[in-house]
Amino acid sequence: MIKKYTQLLEDIKAGKIKLSEFLYEERIDENGYSDDKNAIRRFQLLIALQYNPSLRDEEMLVQLFKAEIENHRKATFQGVYPALSLNAFLLSQYANPKYAELFLKAKQANFDTHCGFEYQFLVSAGIPETYQFIKQAEPNVKDAFYEYVGMSANTCYISETELEKWKEYLAEVYPDELIINGILDEIQLAIDLDETDILKQKVKEWYHSKSSWSKDELNNLVYFTKIIQDVSTQIWANEELLKFKSSDWDFACQLLYISELLIQQNFYDQAWKRIKEAHQYLERISEWNTAGLGRDLVECSFDIVLGVDDKNNSIAKEAFQWASDNVKQMENLHLDLLEKIIQAGNLMGDSGLNHQFSEILEKERKELDKLMNRK
């Protein structure tokens, strides 16, 4: 899997491919969300750089890191993506104090990086060496740096011992050599490289090789099949996970999740069966209908009603009756749920339910408009 990305590196080094093809390039999707067109390709390149130390290039890593910072700064759905940490690690191997400013920009890229990007990178070139360099930096850079790691090398929040242990830990997380110990390592590499076809093949191979499943293996299967959008196998794995549940709350939550997956497959009768199974556990959960679990179960029931789309259907009638009875006792209903209640009320001919929740929906929309400064 890694060979073609190693070839990419060699082609970039030879000037056959421009590095600009891997740098930040904003695109806006049909919903108006911003992301980086080259984010996945850049991560693939970084993984190839991890496992090919002889092909690493310091300036290339700087340019890739600047692009990754820009991605984190502008992305609609912000977070701390694996590419940022991997890129930071590879750049930190040059132990150049001047990169403290770049690591600081990464730390400040968004709220999640502020919390989650490891502040040890700021002094990864050496504590005294980095503080000496920062003395020459702009005042705003110095202030931010000192806020994260301390006012001086002597009062640094990170000790030399802690820094060395952290470096040892990162060296284990990001080894130079790619070692594949079994199919799970192949699956993880396929996920990292976004090799969907290979991932599907390897997950299928792993699934058919198993005769019994542990809880951790089933959770892994759920994770893998979610990525490849294999809903049928997700349903099977989640059904098997019921064997490992012990509390009423966990049983009810698991049955809810299974019903949501069944609705995706249009198996409305089976989905309602799981919701009804959850009811027996709700009886032993105090104030379940004031929690998110209650709202989710009600919403799932309305989804079944709307999916069946037949007011004379026995499942639709039963699901609607249960959901409408319980939703009347609930507060803090989100807009999507309110709209589903009204749609289901229209379908089932319940004008009283519609009137009650239409008023609530109108009030919530006005509150939202006010919050968003809309008229």
Short mmCIF file of C-alpha atoms in Angstrom, two decimals:
data_model
loop_
_atom_site.label_atom_id
_atom_site.label_comp_id
_atom_site.label_asym_id
_atom_site.label_seq_id
_atom_site.Cartn_x
_atom_site.Cartn_y
_atom_site.Cartn_z
CA MET A 1 0.00 0.00 0.00
CA ILE A 2 2.78 2.42 0.91
CA LYS A 3 4.77 1.91 -2.31
CA LYS A 4 2.75 4.24 -4.52
CA TYR A 5 3.07 7.05 -1.96
CA THR A 6 6.79 6.46 -1.72
CA GLN A 7 6.87 6.86 -5.50
CA LEU A 8 4.99 10.15 -5.12
CA LEU A 9 7.71 11.38 -2.79
CA GLU A 10 10.40 10.41 -5.26
CA ASP A 11 8.54 12.17 -8.08
CA ILE A 12 8.23 15.35 -6.00
CA LYS A 13 11.93 15.25 -5.17
CA ALA A 14 12.70 14.77 -8.88
CA GLY A 15 10.48 17.70 -9.85
CA LYS A 16 8.00 15.53 -11.74
CA ILE A 17 5.14 16.55 -9.42
CA LYS A 18 4.68 19.95 -7.81
CA LEU A 19 4.48 20.12 -4.02
CA SER A 20 1.74 22.73 -4.47
CA GLU A 21 -0.63 19.89 -5.36
CA PHE A 22 -0.50 18.84 -1.69
CA LEU A 23 -0.79 22.25 -0.05
CA TYR A 24 -3.90 23.95 1.30
CA GLU A 25 -6.63 24.59 -1.27
CA GLU A 26 -10.02 25.63 0.02
CA ARG A 27 -13.20 24.22 -1.43
CA ILE A 28 -16.81 24.89 -0.47
CA ASP A 29 -19.27 22.02 -0.60
CA GLU A 30 -22.95 22.17 -1.57
CA ASN A 31 -23.89 23.00 2.04
CA GLY A 32 -21.53 25.95 2.18
CA TYR A 33 -18.96 24.18 4.38
CA SER A 34 -15.28 24.86 3.89
CA ASP A 35 -12.59 22.19 3.82
CA ASP A 36 -9.19 21.49 2.28
CA LYS A 37 -9.25 19.78 -1.12
CA ASN A 38 -5.76 18.36 -0.55
CA ALA A 39 -6.03 17.30 3.11
CA ILE A 40 -6.18 13.56 2.43
CA ARG A 41 -3.42 13.63 -0.19
CA ARG A 42 -1.22 15.59 2.21
CA PHE A 43 -1.76 13.05 5.00
CA GLN A 44 -0.90 10.23 2.59
CA LEU A 45 2.34 12.03 1.74
CA LEU A 46 3.15 12.56 5.42
CA ILE A 47 2.68 8.86 6.14
CA ALA A 48 5.07 8.07 3.30
CA LEU A 49 7.56 10.54 4.79
CA GLN A 50 7.24 8.84 8.17
CA TYR A 51 8.26 5.48 6.76
CA ASN A 52 10.91 6.83 4.38
CA PRO A 53 13.39 8.84 6.49
CA SER A 54 15.89 9.02 3.61
CA LEU A 55 13.32 10.91 1.49
CA ARG A 56 12.48 13.52 4.12
CA ASP A 57 13.11 17.11 3.20
CA GLU A 58 13.07 19.85 5.82
CA GLU A 59 11.65 22.59 3.59
CA MET A 60 8.99 20.21 2.25
CA LEU A 61 7.88 19.45 5.82
CA VAL A 62 7.74 23.17 6.61
CA GLN A 63 5.49 23.84 3.62
CA LEU A 64 3.25 20.89 4.44
CA PHE A 65 2.99 22.01 8.06
CA LYS A 66 2.02 25.55 7.07
CA ALA A 67 -0.70 24.05 4.87
CA GLU A 68 -1.92 21.86 7.72
CA ILE A 69 -2.10 24.87 10.05
CA GLU A 70 -4.16 26.72 7.44
CA ASN A 71 -6.45 23.71 7.15
CA HIS A 72 -7.01 23.65 10.92
CA ARG A 73 -7.53 27.40 11.02
CA LYS A 74 -10.17 27.54 8.28
CA ALA A 75 -11.97 24.18 8.38
CA THR A 76 -15.68 24.37 9.19
CA PHE A 77 -15.50 21.21 11.31
CA GLN A 78 -12.47 21.97 13.43
CA GLY A 79 -10.49 19.50 15.47
CA VAL A 80 -6.97 18.12 15.78
CA TYR A 81 -6.41 15.92 12.74
CA PRO A 82 -3.74 13.16 12.79
CA ALA A 83 -1.84 14.91 9.98
CA LEU A 84 -1.05 17.91 12.21
CA SER A 85 0.59 15.84 14.94
CA LEU A 86 2.47 13.62 12.50
CA ASN A 87 3.76 16.64 10.58
CA ALA A 88 4.79 18.34 13.83
CA PHE A 89 6.66 15.23 14.94
CA LEU A 90 8.56 14.94 11.65
CA LEU A 91 9.46 18.63 11.73
CA SER A 92 10.55 18.42 15.38
CA GLN A 93 13.19 15.87 14.41
CA TYR A 94 15.31 18.72 13.01
CA ALA A 95 15.51 20.24 16.53
CA ASN A 96 15.47 23.80 15.18
CA PRO A 97 14.30 26.39 17.74
CA LYS A 98 12.89 28.62 14.99
CA TYR A 99 10.06 26.12 14.47
CA ALA A 100 8.70 27.07 17.88
CA GLU A 101 6.82 29.88 16.12
CA LEU A 102 5.24 27.41 13.69
CA PHE A 103 4.28 25.08 16.53
CA LEU A 104 2.78 28.07 18.32
CA LYS A 105 0.66 28.88 15.25
CA ALA A 106 -0.51 25.26 15.20
CA LYS A 107 -1.46 25.53 18.86
CA GLN A 108 -3.46 28.69 18.12
CA ALA A 109 -5.14 27.43 14.92
CA ASN A 110 -8.50 26.71 16.56
CA PHE A 111 -10.04 25.93 19.92
CA ASP A 112 -9.39 22.20 19.61
CA THR A 113 -5.72 22.67 18.78
CA HIS A 114 -5.45 25.12 21.67
CA CYS A 115 -6.59 22.31 23.95
CA GLY A 116 -5.27 19.23 22.17
CA PHE A 117 -2.10 20.02 20.20
CA GLU A 118 0.73 18.94 22.50
CA TYR A 119 2.48 21.95 23.98
CA GLN A 120 5.73 19.99 24.32
CA PHE A 121 6.31 20.67 20.62
CA LEU A 122 6.94 24.32 21.52
CA VAL A 123 10.19 23.37 23.29
CA SER A 124 10.96 20.17 21.36
CA ALA A 125 14.21 21.69 20.02
CA GLY A 126 15.48 21.95 23.60
CA ILE A 127 14.24 24.04 26.50
CA PRO A 128 17.15 26.50 26.90
CA GLU A 129 17.73 26.70 23.13
CA THR A 130 14.10 27.54 22.40
CA TYR A 131 13.82 30.16 25.16
CA GLN A 132 16.98 31.80 23.85
CA PHE A 133 15.46 32.00 20.36
CA ILE A 134 12.12 33.32 21.64
CA LYS A 135 13.85 36.29 23.24
CA GLN A 136 14.24 37.72 19.72
CA ALA A 137 10.62 37.09 18.72
CA GLU A 138 7.83 39.66 18.36
CA PRO A 139 6.12 40.63 21.65
CA ASN A 140 2.84 38.88 20.78
CA VAL A 141 4.72 35.66 19.96
CA LYS A 142 6.68 35.83 23.20
CA ASP A 143 3.58 36.47 25.28
CA ALA A 144 1.71 33.53 23.77
CA PHE A 145 4.73 31.24 24.08
CA TYR A 146 5.26 32.13 27.74
CA GLU A 147 1.57 31.61 28.48
CA TYR A 148 1.75 28.04 27.19
CA VAL A 149 5.08 26.91 28.65
CA GLY A 150 6.25 29.39 31.28
CA MET A 151 8.19 32.64 31.52
CA SER A 152 11.72 31.24 31.46
CA ALA A 153 13.74 28.08 30.89
CA ASN A 154 14.13 27.73 34.67
CA THR A 155 10.39 27.99 35.30
CA CYS A 156 9.27 26.04 32.21
CA TYR A 157 6.17 23.97 32.88
CA ILE A 158 7.92 21.02 31.19
CA SER A 159 11.00 19.50 32.83
CA GLU A 160 13.90 18.06 30.85
CA THR A 161 12.98 14.59 32.09
CA GLU A 162 9.35 14.99 31.02
CA LEU A 163 10.42 16.27 27.61
CA GLU A 164 12.70 13.27 27.03
CA LYS A 165 9.98 10.81 28.06
CA TRP A 166 7.55 12.55 25.72
CA LYS A 167 10.04 12.27 22.84
CA GLU A 168 10.50 8.57 23.55
CA TYR A 169 6.73 8.13 23.54
CA LEU A 170 6.36 9.90 20.17
CA ALA A 171 9.14 7.78 18.68
CA GLU A 172 7.04 4.73 19.54
CA VAL A 173 3.86 6.29 18.12
CA TYR A 174 5.63 7.27 14.87
CA PRO A 175 8.22 4.56 14.09
CA ASP A 176 10.48 4.97 11.06
CA GLU A 177 9.90 1.41 9.92
CA LEU A 178 6.54 0.11 8.75
CA ILE A 179 5.88 -3.21 10.47
CA ILE A 180 2.70 -5.10 9.63
CA ASN A 181 1.77 -7.67 12.27
CA GLY A 182 -1.40 -9.18 10.90
CA ILE A 183 -4.54 -8.08 9.14
CA LEU A 184 -5.58 -5.48 11.74
CA ASP A 185 -2.40 -3.53 10.98
CA GLU A 186 -3.26 -3.73 7.28
CA ILE A 187 -6.77 -2.46 8.00
CA GLN A 188 -5.45 0.48 10.04
CA LEU A 189 -2.96 1.40 7.33
CA ALA A 190 -5.75 1.30 4.73
CA ILE A 191 -7.80 3.63 6.95
CA ASP A 192 -4.88 6.05 7.38
CA LEU A 193 -4.20 6.08 3.64
CA ASP A 194 -7.90 6.36 2.75
CA GLU A 195 -7.62 3.26 0.58
CA THR A 196 -11.33 2.41 0.59
CA ASP A 197 -11.25 -0.54 -1.81
CA ILE A 198 -8.40 -2.22 0.03
CA LEU A 199 -10.13 -1.48 3.35
CA LYS A 200 -13.35 -3.15 2.19
CA GLN A 201 -11.40 -6.19 1.05
CA LYS A 202 -9.41 -6.49 4.29
CA VAL A 203 -12.42 -5.98 6.57
CA LYS A 204 -14.32 -8.67 4.66
CA GLU A 205 -11.32 -10.99 4.92
CA TRP A 206 -11.03 -10.40 8.67
CA TYR A 207 -14.77 -10.84 9.22
CA HIS A 208 -14.88 -14.21 7.46
CA SER A 209 -11.76 -15.44 9.26
CA LYS A 210 -13.41 -15.15 12.71
CA SER A 211 -15.42 -17.91 14.38
CA SER A 212 -15.90 -16.10 17.71
CA TRP A 213 -15.81 -12.45 18.71
CA SER A 214 -14.67 -10.54 21.79
CA LYS A 215 -16.22 -7.23 22.83
CA ASP A 216 -13.17 -5.27 21.57
CA GLU A 217 -13.22 -7.09 18.24
CA LEU A 218 -16.91 -6.32 17.76
CA ASN A 219 -16.31 -2.65 18.57
CA ASN A 220 -13.51 -2.64 15.99
CA LEU A 221 -15.84 -4.23 13.46
CA VAL A 222 -18.45 -1.54 14.10
CA TYR A 223 -15.79 1.14 13.58
CA PHE A 224 -14.45 -0.42 10.38
CA THR A 225 -17.87 -1.09 8.82
CA LYS A 226 -18.99 2.45 9.65
CA ILE A 227 -16.08 3.76 7.57
CA ILE A 228 -16.91 1.54 4.59
CA GLN A 229 -20.67 2.14 5.07
CA ASP A 230 -21.51 -1.54 5.47
CA VAL A 231 -24.70 -1.03 7.48
CA SER A 232 -25.76 -4.69 7.42
CA THR A 233 -22.59 -5.83 9.15
CA GLN A 234 -22.83 -2.90 11.55
CA ILE A 235 -26.27 -4.15 12.56
CA TRP A 236 -24.97 -7.69 13.08
CA ALA A 237 -22.02 -6.49 15.19
CA ASN A 238 -24.23 -4.26 17.33
CA GLU A 239 -26.68 -7.11 17.88
CA GLU A 240 -23.77 -9.24 19.09
CA LEU A 241 -22.63 -6.44 21.41
CA LEU A 242 -25.93 -6.76 23.30
CA LYS A 243 -24.42 -9.86 24.93
CA PHE A 244 -21.86 -7.66 26.66
CA LYS A 245 -24.30 -5.09 28.10
CA SER A 246 -25.13 -5.25 31.79
CA SER A 247 -27.09 -2.13 32.83
CA ASP A 248 -30.63 -1.17 31.83
CA TRP A 249 -29.30 2.12 30.43
CA ASP A 250 -26.70 0.37 28.24
CA PHE A 251 -29.26 -2.12 26.93
CA ALA A 252 -31.68 0.67 26.03
CA CYS A 253 -28.97 2.73 24.32
CA GLN A 254 -27.73 -0.25 22.32
CA LEU A 255 -31.23 -1.16 21.17
CA LEU A 256 -31.80 2.46 20.15
CA TYR A 257 -28.61 2.46 18.08
CA ILE A 258 -29.59 -0.81 16.38
CA SER A 259 -33.02 0.61 15.55
CA GLU A 260 -31.41 3.69 13.97
CA LEU A 261 -29.30 1.44 11.74
CA LEU A 262 -32.35 -0.64 10.79
CA ILE A 263 -34.20 2.54 9.80
CA GLN A 264 -31.32 3.38 7.44
CA GLN A 265 -32.06 0.06 5.72
CA ASN A 266 -35.84 0.73 5.71
CA PHE A 267 -36.45 -2.22 8.05
CA TYR A 268 -39.12 -0.37 10.00
CA ASP A 269 -40.80 -3.40 11.53
CA GLN A 270 -37.50 -4.66 12.94
CA ALA A 271 -36.59 -1.16 14.14
CA TRP A 272 -39.86 -0.86 16.07
CA LYS A 273 -39.29 -4.31 17.56
CA ARG A 274 -35.96 -3.06 19.02
CA ILE A 275 -37.59 0.09 20.36
CA LYS A 276 -40.26 -2.02 22.05
CA GLU A 277 -37.53 -4.21 23.57
CA ALA A 278 -35.96 -1.04 24.96
CA HIS A 279 -39.22 -0.17 26.74
CA GLN A 280 -38.74 -2.93 29.31
CA TYR A 281 -35.43 -1.37 30.37
CA LEU A 282 -36.90 2.14 30.50
CA GLU A 283 -39.29 0.99 33.22
CA ARG A 284 -36.28 0.58 35.53
CA ILE A 285 -34.56 3.86 34.55
CA SER A 286 -35.61 6.82 36.68
CA GLU A 287 -36.71 9.87 34.66
CA TRP A 288 -35.50 8.36 31.38
CA ASN A 289 -37.82 10.69 29.47
CA THR A 290 -36.00 13.81 30.71
CA ALA A 291 -32.66 12.61 29.30
CA GLY A 292 -31.29 12.60 25.79
CA LEU A 293 -32.00 8.86 25.61
CA GLY A 294 -35.73 9.58 25.91
CA ARG A 295 -35.71 12.21 23.18
CA ASP A 296 -33.71 9.92 20.89
CA LEU A 297 -36.10 7.00 21.40
CA VAL A 298 -39.07 9.24 20.65
CA GLU A 299 -37.40 10.68 17.56
CA CYS A 300 -36.54 7.21 16.32
CA SER A 301 -40.19 6.19 16.79
CA PHE A 302 -41.37 9.18 14.74
CA ASP A 303 -38.79 8.23 12.08
CA ILE A 304 -40.44 4.82 11.88
CA VAL A 305 -43.87 6.43 11.47
CA LEU A 306 -42.60 8.71 8.69
CA GLY A 307 -40.68 5.88 7.05
CA VAL A 308 -43.70 3.54 6.96
CA ASP A 309 -45.73 6.48 5.58
CA ASP A 310 -49.12 4.75 6.04
CA LYS A 311 -51.53 5.91 8.74
CA ASN A 312 -53.36 2.57 8.60
CA ASN A 313 -50.24 0.49 9.19
CA SER A 314 -50.28 -1.22 12.61
CA ILE A 315 -46.60 -0.50 13.30
CA ALA A 316 -47.04 3.18 12.41
CA LYS A 317 -50.07 3.42 14.68
CA GLU A 318 -48.31 1.77 17.61
CA ALA A 319 -45.09 3.75 17.22
CA PHE A 320 -46.98 7.03 16.83
CA GLN A 321 -49.12 6.41 19.90
CA TRP A 322 -46.12 5.63 22.11
CA ALA A 323 -44.03 8.52 20.79
CA SER A 324 -46.81 11.12 20.97
CA ASP A 325 -47.77 10.05 24.52
CA ASN A 326 -44.21 10.41 25.77
CA VAL A 327 -43.11 13.49 23.85
CA LYS A 328 -45.83 15.55 25.56
CA GLN A 329 -43.89 15.13 28.81
CA MET A 330 -40.56 16.27 27.36
CA GLU A 331 -38.80 19.61 27.22
CA ASN A 332 -35.86 21.04 25.27
CA LEU A 333 -36.86 19.41 21.99
CA HIS A 334 -34.59 20.33 19.09
CA LEU A 335 -35.98 21.79 15.86
CA ASP A 336 -35.58 18.64 13.76
CA LEU A 337 -37.57 16.62 16.28
CA LEU A 338 -40.28 19.28 16.47
CA GLU A 339 -40.61 19.22 12.69
CA LYS A 340 -40.84 15.41 12.69
CA ILE A 341 -43.59 15.51 15.34
CA ILE A 342 -45.63 17.85 13.16
CA GLN A 343 -45.02 15.80 10.00
CA ALA A 344 -46.05 12.61 11.81
CA GLY A 345 -49.10 14.37 13.25
CA ASN A 346 -50.14 15.43 9.76
CA LEU A 347 -49.68 11.89 8.46
CA MET A 348 -51.62 10.27 11.29
CA GLY A 349 -54.31 12.98 11.42
CA ASP A 350 -53.62 14.18 14.99
CA SER A 351 -54.56 17.88 14.81
CA GLY A 352 -54.22 18.36 18.57
CA LEU A 353 -50.59 17.22 18.56
CA ASN A 354 -49.89 19.43 15.55
CA HIS A 355 -51.39 22.51 17.15
CA GLN A 356 -49.44 22.03 20.40
CA PHE A 357 -46.07 21.49 18.78
CA SER A 358 -46.52 24.00 15.96
CA GLU A 359 -46.72 26.68 18.64
CA ILE A 360 -43.57 25.35 20.31
CA LEU A 361 -41.75 25.19 16.96
CA GLU A 362 -42.69 28.77 16.10
CA LYS A 363 -41.46 29.96 19.49
CA GLU A 364 -38.16 28.07 19.14
CA ARG A 365 -37.58 29.47 15.65
CA LYS A 366 -38.14 33.01 16.93
CA GLU A 367 -35.67 32.40 19.74
CA LEU A 368 -33.13 31.06 17.26
CA ASP A 369 -33.63 34.04 14.96
CA LYS A 370 -33.09 36.38 17.88
CA LEU A 371 -29.94 34.49 18.87
CA MET A 372 -28.61 34.68 15.32
CA ASN A 373 -29.52 38.41 15.11
CA ARG A 374 -32.01 37.75 12.33
CA LYS A 375 -35.24 39.71 11.88
#
